[in-house]
mmCIF file of C-alpha atoms in Angstrom:
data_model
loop_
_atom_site.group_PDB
_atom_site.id
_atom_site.type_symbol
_atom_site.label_atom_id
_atom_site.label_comp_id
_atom_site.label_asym_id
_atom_site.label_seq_id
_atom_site.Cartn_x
_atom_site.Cartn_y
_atom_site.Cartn_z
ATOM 1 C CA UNK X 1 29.000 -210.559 -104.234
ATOM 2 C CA UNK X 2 32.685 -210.344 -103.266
ATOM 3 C CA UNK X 3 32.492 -208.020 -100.025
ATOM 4 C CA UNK X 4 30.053 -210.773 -98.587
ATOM 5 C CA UNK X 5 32.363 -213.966 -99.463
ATOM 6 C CA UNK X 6 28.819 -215.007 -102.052
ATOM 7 C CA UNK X 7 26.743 -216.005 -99.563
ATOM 8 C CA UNK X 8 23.530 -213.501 -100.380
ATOM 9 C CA UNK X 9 23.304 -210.915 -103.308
ATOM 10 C CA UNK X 10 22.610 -207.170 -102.500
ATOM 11 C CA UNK X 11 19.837 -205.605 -104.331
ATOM 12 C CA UNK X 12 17.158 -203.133 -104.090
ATOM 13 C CA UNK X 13 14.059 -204.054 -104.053
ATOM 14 C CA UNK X 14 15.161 -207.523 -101.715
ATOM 15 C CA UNK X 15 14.452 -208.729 -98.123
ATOM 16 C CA UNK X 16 15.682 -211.084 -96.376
ATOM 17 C CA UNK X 17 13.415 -213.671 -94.767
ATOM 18 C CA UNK X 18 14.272 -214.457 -91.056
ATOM 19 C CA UNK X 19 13.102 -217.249 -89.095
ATOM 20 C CA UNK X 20 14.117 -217.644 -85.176
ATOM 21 C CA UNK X 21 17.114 -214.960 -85.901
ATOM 22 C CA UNK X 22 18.208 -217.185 -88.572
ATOM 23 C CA UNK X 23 18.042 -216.040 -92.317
ATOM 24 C CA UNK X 24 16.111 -218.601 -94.180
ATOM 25 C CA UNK X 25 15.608 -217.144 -97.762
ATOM 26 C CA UNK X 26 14.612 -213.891 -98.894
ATOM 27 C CA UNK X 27 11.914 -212.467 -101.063
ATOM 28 C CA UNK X 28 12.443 -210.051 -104.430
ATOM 29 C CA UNK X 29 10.308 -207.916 -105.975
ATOM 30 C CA UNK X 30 11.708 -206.108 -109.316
ATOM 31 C CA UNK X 31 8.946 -204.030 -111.075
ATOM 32 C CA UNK X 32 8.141 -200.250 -109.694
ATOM 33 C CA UNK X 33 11.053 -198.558 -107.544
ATOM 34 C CA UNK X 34 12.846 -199.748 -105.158
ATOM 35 C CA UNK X 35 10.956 -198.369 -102.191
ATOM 36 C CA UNK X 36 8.082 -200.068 -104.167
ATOM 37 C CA UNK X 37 9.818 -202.890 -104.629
ATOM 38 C CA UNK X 38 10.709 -203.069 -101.283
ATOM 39 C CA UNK X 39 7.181 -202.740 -99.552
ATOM 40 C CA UNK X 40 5.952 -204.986 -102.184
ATOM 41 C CA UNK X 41 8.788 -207.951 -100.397
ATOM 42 C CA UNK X 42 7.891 -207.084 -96.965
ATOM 43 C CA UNK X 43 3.818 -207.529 -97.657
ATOM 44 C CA UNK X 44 5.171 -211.382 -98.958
ATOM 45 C CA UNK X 45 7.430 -211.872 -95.778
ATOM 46 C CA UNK X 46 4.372 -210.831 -93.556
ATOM 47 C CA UNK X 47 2.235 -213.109 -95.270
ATOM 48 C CA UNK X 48 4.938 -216.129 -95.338
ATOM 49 C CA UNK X 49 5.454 -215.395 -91.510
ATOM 50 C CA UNK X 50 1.600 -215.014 -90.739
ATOM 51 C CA UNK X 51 0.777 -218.599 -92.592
ATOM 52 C CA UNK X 52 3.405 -219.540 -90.835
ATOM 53 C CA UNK X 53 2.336 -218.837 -87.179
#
């Protein structure tokens, strides 16, 4: 996206994934709403950060 010089894309449904403060991916989920979406991408972060320990 141009406000954002291209370095991550703004959509609903979208988290990003952060690791030590520092944004390390993200995690998209396109298939109900987007508050749907949305707690559908946070349950895969929590998961991702859980295995992670």
């Amino acid at each position: 996206h141009v406000s954002n010089q291209g370095r991550f894309m703004i959509v609903a449904g979208g988290l990003p994934l952060f690791v030590n403060e520092e944004i390390v991916g993200g995690v998209g989920c396109s298939s109900g709403t987007p508050d749907q979406d949305e707690v559908v991408a946070q349950a895969g972060i929590d998961v991702f950060l859980k295995a992670k320990g």
